[in-house]
Short mmCIF file of C-alpha atoms in Angstrom, two decimals:
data_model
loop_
_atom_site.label_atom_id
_atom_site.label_comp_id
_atom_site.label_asym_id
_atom_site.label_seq_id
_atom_site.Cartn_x
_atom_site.Cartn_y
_atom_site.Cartn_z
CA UNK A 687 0.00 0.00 0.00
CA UNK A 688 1.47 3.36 -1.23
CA UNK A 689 0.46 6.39 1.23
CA UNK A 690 0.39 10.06 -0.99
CA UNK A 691 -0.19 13.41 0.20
CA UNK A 692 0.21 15.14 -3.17
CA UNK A 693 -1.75 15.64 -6.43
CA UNK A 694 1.41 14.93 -8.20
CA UNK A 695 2.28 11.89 -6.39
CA UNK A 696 -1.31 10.45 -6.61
CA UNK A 697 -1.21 10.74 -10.10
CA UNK A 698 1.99 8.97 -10.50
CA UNK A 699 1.44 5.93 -8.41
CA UNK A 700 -1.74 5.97 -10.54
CA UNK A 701 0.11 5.93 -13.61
CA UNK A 702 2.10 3.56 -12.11
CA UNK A 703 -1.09 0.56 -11.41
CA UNK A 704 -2.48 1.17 -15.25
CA UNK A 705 0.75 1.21 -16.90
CA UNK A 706 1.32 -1.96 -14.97
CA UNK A 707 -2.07 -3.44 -15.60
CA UNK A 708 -3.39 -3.45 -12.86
CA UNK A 709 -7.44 -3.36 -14.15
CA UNK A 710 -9.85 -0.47 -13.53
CA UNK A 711 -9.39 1.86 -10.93
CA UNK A 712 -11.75 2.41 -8.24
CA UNK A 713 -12.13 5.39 -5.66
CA UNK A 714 -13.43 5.17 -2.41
CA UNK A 715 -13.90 8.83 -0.80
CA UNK A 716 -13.64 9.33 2.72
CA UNK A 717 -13.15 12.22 5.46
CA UNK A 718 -11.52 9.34 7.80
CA UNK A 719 -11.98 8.08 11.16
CA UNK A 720 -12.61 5.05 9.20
CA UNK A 721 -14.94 2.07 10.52
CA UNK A 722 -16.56 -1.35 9.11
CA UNK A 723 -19.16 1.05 7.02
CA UNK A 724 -16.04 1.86 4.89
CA UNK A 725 -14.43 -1.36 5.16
CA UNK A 726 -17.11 -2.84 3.08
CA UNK A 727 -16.78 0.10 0.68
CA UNK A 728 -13.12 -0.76 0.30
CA UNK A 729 -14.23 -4.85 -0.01
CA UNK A 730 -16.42 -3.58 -2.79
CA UNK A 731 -14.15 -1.93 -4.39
CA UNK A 732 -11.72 -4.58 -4.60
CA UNK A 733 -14.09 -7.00 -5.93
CA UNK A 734 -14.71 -4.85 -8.76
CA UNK A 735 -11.18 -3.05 -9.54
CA UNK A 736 -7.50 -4.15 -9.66
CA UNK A 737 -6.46 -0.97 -7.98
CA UNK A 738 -8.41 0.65 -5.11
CA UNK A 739 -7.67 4.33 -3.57
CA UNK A 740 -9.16 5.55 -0.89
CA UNK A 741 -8.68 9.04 -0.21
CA UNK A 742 -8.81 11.10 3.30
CA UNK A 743 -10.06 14.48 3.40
CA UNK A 744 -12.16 16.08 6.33
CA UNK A 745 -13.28 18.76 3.56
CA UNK A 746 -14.16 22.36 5.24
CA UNK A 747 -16.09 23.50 2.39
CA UNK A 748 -18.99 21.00 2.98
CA UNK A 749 -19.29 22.42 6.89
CA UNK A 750 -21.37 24.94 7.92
CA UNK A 751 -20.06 27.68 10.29
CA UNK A 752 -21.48 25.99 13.50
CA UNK A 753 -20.82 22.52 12.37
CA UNK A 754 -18.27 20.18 13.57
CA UNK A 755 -15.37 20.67 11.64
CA UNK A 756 -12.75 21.36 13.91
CA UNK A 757 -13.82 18.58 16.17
CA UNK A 758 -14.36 16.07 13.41
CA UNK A 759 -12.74 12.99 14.47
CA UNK A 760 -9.40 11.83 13.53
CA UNK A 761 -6.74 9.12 13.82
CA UNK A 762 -4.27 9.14 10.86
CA UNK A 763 -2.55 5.77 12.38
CA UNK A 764 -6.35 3.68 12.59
CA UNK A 765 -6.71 4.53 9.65
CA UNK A 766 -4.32 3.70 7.63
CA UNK A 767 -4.46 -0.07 9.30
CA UNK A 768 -7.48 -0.50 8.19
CA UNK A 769 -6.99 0.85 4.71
CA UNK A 770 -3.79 -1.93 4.56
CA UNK A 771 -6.52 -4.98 6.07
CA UNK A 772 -8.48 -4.02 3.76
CA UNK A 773 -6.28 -4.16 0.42
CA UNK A 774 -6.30 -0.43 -0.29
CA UNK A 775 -3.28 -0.01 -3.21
CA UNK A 776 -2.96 4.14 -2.83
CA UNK A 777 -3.88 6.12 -0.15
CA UNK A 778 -4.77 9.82 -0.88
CA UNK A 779 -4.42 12.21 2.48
CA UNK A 780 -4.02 15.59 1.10
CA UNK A 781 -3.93 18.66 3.20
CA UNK A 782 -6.23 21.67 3.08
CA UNK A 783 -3.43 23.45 1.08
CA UNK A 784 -3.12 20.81 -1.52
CA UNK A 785 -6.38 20.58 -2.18
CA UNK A 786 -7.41 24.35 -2.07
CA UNK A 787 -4.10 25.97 -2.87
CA UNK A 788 -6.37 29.01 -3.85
CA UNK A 789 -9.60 30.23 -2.70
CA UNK A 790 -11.68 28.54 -4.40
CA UNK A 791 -13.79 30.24 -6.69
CA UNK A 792 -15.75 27.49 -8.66
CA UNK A 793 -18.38 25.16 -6.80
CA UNK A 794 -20.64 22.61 -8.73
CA UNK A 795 -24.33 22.88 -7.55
CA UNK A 796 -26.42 20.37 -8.17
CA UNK A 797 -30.08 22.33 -8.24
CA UNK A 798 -33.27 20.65 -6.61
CA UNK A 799 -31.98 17.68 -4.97
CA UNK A 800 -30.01 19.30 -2.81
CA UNK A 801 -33.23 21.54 -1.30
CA UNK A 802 -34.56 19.17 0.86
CA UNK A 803 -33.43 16.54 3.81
CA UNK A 804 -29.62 17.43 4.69
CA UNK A 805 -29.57 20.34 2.27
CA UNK A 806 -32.65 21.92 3.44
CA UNK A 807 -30.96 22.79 7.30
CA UNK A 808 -27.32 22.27 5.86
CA UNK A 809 -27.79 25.60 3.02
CA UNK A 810 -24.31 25.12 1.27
CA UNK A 811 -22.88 21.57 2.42
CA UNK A 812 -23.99 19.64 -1.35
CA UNK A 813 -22.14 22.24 -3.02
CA UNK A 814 -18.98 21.56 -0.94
CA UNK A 815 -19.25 17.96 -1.40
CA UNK A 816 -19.76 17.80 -4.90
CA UNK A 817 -17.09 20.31 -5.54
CA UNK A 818 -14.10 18.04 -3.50
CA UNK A 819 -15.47 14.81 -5.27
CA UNK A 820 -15.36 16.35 -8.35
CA UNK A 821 -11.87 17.39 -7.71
CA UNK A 822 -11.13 13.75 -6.39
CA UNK A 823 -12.79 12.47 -9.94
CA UNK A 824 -10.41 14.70 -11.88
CA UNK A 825 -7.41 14.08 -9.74
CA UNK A 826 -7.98 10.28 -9.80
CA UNK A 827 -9.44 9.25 -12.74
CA UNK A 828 -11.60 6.04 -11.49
CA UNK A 829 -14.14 3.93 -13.64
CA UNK A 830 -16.26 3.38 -10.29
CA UNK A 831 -16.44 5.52 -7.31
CA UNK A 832 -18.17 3.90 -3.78
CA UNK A 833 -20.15 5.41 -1.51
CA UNK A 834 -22.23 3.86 1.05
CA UNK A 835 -26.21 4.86 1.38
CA UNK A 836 -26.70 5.87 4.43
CA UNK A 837 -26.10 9.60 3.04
CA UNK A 838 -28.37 8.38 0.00
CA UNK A 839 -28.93 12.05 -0.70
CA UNK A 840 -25.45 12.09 -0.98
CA UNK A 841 -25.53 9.34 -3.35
CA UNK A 842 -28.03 10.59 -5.27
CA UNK A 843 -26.41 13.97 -5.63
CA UNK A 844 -23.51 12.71 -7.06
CA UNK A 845 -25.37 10.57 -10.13
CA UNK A 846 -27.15 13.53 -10.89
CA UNK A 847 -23.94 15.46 -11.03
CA UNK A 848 -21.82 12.46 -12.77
CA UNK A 849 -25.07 12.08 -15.28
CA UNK A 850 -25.01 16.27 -16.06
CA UNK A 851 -21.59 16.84 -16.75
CA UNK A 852 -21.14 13.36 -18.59
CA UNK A 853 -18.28 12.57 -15.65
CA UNK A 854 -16.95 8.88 -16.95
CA UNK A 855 -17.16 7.18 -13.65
CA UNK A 856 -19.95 5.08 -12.35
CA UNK A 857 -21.13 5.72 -8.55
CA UNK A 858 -21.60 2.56 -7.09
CA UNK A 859 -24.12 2.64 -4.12
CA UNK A 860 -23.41 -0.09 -1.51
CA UNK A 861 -26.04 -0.89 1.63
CA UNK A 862 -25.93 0.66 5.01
CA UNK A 863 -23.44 -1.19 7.63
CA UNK A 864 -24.80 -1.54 11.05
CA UNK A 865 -24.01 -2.51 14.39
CA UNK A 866 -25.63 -6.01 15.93
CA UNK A 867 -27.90 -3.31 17.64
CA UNK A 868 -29.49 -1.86 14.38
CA UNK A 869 -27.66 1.67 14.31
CA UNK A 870 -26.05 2.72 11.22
CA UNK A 871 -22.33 3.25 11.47
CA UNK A 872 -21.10 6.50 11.70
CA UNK A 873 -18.05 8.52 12.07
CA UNK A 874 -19.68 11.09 14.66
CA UNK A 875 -21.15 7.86 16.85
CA UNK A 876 -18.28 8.92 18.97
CA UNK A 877 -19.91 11.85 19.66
CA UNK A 878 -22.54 10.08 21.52
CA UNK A 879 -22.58 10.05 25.76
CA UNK A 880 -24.23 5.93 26.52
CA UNK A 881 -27.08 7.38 27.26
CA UNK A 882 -27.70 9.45 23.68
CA UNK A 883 -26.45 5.66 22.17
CA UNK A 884 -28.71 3.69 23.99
CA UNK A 885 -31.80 6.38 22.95
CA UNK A 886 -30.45 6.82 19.11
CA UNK A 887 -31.40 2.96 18.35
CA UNK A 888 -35.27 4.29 18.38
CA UNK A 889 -33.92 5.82 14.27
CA UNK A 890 -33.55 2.27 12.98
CA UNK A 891 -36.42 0.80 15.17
CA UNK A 892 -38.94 3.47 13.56
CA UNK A 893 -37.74 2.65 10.16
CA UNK A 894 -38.50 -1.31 10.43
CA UNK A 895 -41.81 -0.46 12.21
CA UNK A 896 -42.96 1.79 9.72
CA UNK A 897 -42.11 0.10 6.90
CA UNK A 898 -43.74 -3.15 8.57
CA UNK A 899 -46.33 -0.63 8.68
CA UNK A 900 -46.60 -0.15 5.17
CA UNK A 901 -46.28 -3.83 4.07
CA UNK A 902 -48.71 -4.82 5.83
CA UNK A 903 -51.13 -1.70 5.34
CA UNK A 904 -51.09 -0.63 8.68
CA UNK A 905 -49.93 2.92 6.98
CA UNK A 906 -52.44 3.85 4.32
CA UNK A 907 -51.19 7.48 3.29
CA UNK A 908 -47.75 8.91 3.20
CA UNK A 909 -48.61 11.24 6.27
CA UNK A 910 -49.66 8.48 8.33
CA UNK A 911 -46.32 7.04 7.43
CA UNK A 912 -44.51 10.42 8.40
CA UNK A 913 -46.80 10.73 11.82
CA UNK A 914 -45.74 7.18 12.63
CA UNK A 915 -42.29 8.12 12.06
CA UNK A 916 -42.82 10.86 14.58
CA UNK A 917 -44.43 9.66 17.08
CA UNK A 918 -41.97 6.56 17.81
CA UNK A 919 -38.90 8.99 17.19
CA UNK A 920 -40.57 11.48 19.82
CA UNK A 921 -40.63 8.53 22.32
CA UNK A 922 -36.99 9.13 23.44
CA UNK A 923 -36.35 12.21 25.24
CA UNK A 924 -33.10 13.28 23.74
CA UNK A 925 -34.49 12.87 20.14
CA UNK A 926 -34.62 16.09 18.85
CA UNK A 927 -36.42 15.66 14.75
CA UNK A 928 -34.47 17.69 11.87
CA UNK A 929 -36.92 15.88 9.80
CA UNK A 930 -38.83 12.53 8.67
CA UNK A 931 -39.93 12.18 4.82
CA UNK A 932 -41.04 9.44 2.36
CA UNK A 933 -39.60 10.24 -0.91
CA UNK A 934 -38.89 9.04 -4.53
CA UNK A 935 -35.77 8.07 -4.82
CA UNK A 936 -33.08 9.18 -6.32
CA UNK A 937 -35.11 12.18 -7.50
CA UNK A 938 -35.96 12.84 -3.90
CA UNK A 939 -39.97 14.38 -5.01
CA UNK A 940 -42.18 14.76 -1.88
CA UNK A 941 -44.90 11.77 -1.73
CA UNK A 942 -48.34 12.84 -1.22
CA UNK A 943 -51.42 10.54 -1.14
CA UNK A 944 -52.12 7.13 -0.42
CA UNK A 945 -50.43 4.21 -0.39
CA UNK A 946 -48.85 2.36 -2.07
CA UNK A 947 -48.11 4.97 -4.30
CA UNK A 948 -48.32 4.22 -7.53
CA UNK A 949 -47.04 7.39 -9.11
CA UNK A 950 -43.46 6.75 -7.43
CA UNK A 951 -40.86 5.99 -10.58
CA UNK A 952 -38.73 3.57 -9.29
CA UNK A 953 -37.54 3.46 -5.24
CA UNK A 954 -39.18 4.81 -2.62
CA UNK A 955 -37.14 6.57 0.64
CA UNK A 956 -37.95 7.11 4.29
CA UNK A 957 -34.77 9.20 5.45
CA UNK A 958 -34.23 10.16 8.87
CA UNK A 959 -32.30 13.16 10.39
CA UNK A 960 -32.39 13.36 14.28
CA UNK A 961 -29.91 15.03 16.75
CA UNK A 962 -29.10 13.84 19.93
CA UNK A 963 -27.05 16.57 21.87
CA UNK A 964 -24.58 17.52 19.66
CA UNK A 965 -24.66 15.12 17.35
CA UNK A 966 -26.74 14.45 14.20
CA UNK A 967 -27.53 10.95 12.85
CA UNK A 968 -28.79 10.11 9.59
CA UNK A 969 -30.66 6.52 8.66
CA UNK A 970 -33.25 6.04 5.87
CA UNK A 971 -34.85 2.76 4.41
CA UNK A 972 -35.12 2.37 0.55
CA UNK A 973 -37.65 0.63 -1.25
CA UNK A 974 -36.90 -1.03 -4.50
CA UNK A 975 -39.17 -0.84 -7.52
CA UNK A 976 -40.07 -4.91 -7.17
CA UNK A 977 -41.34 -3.68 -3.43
CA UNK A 978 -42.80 -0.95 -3.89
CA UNK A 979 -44.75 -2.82 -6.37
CA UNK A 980 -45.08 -5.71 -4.20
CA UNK A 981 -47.66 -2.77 -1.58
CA UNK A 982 -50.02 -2.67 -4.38
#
């Protein structure tokens, strides 16, 4: 495993694997303080590519002025033994200067998607995010690029960008990882004091009971789906609801009506964001188009 901190030395161990060939290249972006969630990104990736970077980047243009960014978590070392158990070939950890030697005076918005869930309370953070990966695409070069779904906003921000500007790299979505206990994995679990862990497992239990719900037509509208998500979020004290929606998916359009919603094209989203303390958790459950189907 080759460890690079430079644009110029990315691009030459790059050089390196496909003049060696070494297969497709794959790209698995990260801001660090890696866990199994990007473990299985990195297993992906090497199941599909002969060389696999994964790059490190807490990114402060995606951060809001009162976000976390200075705290963000970080441990270089963990890291980087994870990256080597996992079969990583190059490892990208650029600095702030290398990666905005400038201020940076061209962003890539992606318009509509980015107006509701995260980007509705977090005005700015999409255009941050598509802007590094962007970068990342043009610095790297994959065919595929990973990223997992539990920021499936995220995930569907980037296709529409990749799609737009006819980017030649396929986003490959892979599922949520979770602890034995049902919540997602996330960088900023840390965060959490045992008490706001024990009360955050009510995000993953109100997904499975309202989709349960659904399936079983215990939900018959898609407010009655949002109330129920409510209600059993709302049950733990520290819960404190940035929002609960049932969406289309990837086009994230607001549902309205009753189930089982026949005018959805393709997947159907319920995406969670709730804060406990200081810390904000994100979980959804998607629908595929043989499921939602399946509710008729």
């Amino acid at each position: 495993m080759r460890v690079v901190r430079t644009v110029e030395q990315l691009r030459e161990a790059i050089s390196f694997m496909r003049h060696t060939g070494q297969g497709a290249v794959g790209l698995v972006p990260t801001m660090g303080y890696l866990h199994d969630g990007h473990a299985s990104l990195l297993r992906r990736a090497g199941e599909m590519c002969g060389t696999v970077v994964l790059s490190i980047f807490v990114n402060p243009i995606q951060f809001g002025p009162n976000e976390d960014y200075e705290a963000y978590p970080r441990d270089e070392r963990r890291d980087l033994e994870l990256a080597e158990r996992e079969g990583a070939d190059i490892v990208f950890i650029p600095s702030v200067e290398v990666m905005y030697p400038r201020p940076i005076r061209t962003k890539i918005a992606v318009s509509s998607l980015t107006t509701r869930l995260c980007g509705a309370s977090r005005p700015g953070h999409f255009d941050g995010v598509t802007t590094v990966v962007a970068k990342l695409f043009n610095m790297v070069q994959p065919e595929y690029a990973f990223f997992g779904l539990k920021d499936a906003q995220q995930v569907a921000v980037l296709r529409q960008m990749v799609d737009d500007l006819n980017m030649n790299v396929e986003i490959i979505p892979c599922p949520i990882v979770r602890e034995r206990d049902g919540l997602a994995l996330s960088s900023r679990n840390v965060y959490l004091s045992a008490e706001e862990r024990r009360q955050a497992l009510v995000l993953s239990r109100s997904l499975q009971e309202a989709r349960k719900a659904v399936e079983e037509g215990r939900a018959a509208t898609t407010d009655e789906v949002r109330e129920l998500l409510t209600s059993i979020i709302s049950s733990s004290p520290l819960a404190d609801i940035d929002y609960a929606e049932i969406l289309t998916f990837p086009a994230l359009e607001p549902l309205e009506g009753n189930l089982p919603l026949n005018r959805a094209e393709g997947e159907i989203i319920m995406a969670l964001a709730v804060r406990f303390g200081r810390t904000r958790l994100i979980d959804n459950i998607i629908f595929t188009p043989k499921e939602v189907a399946a509710l008729v």
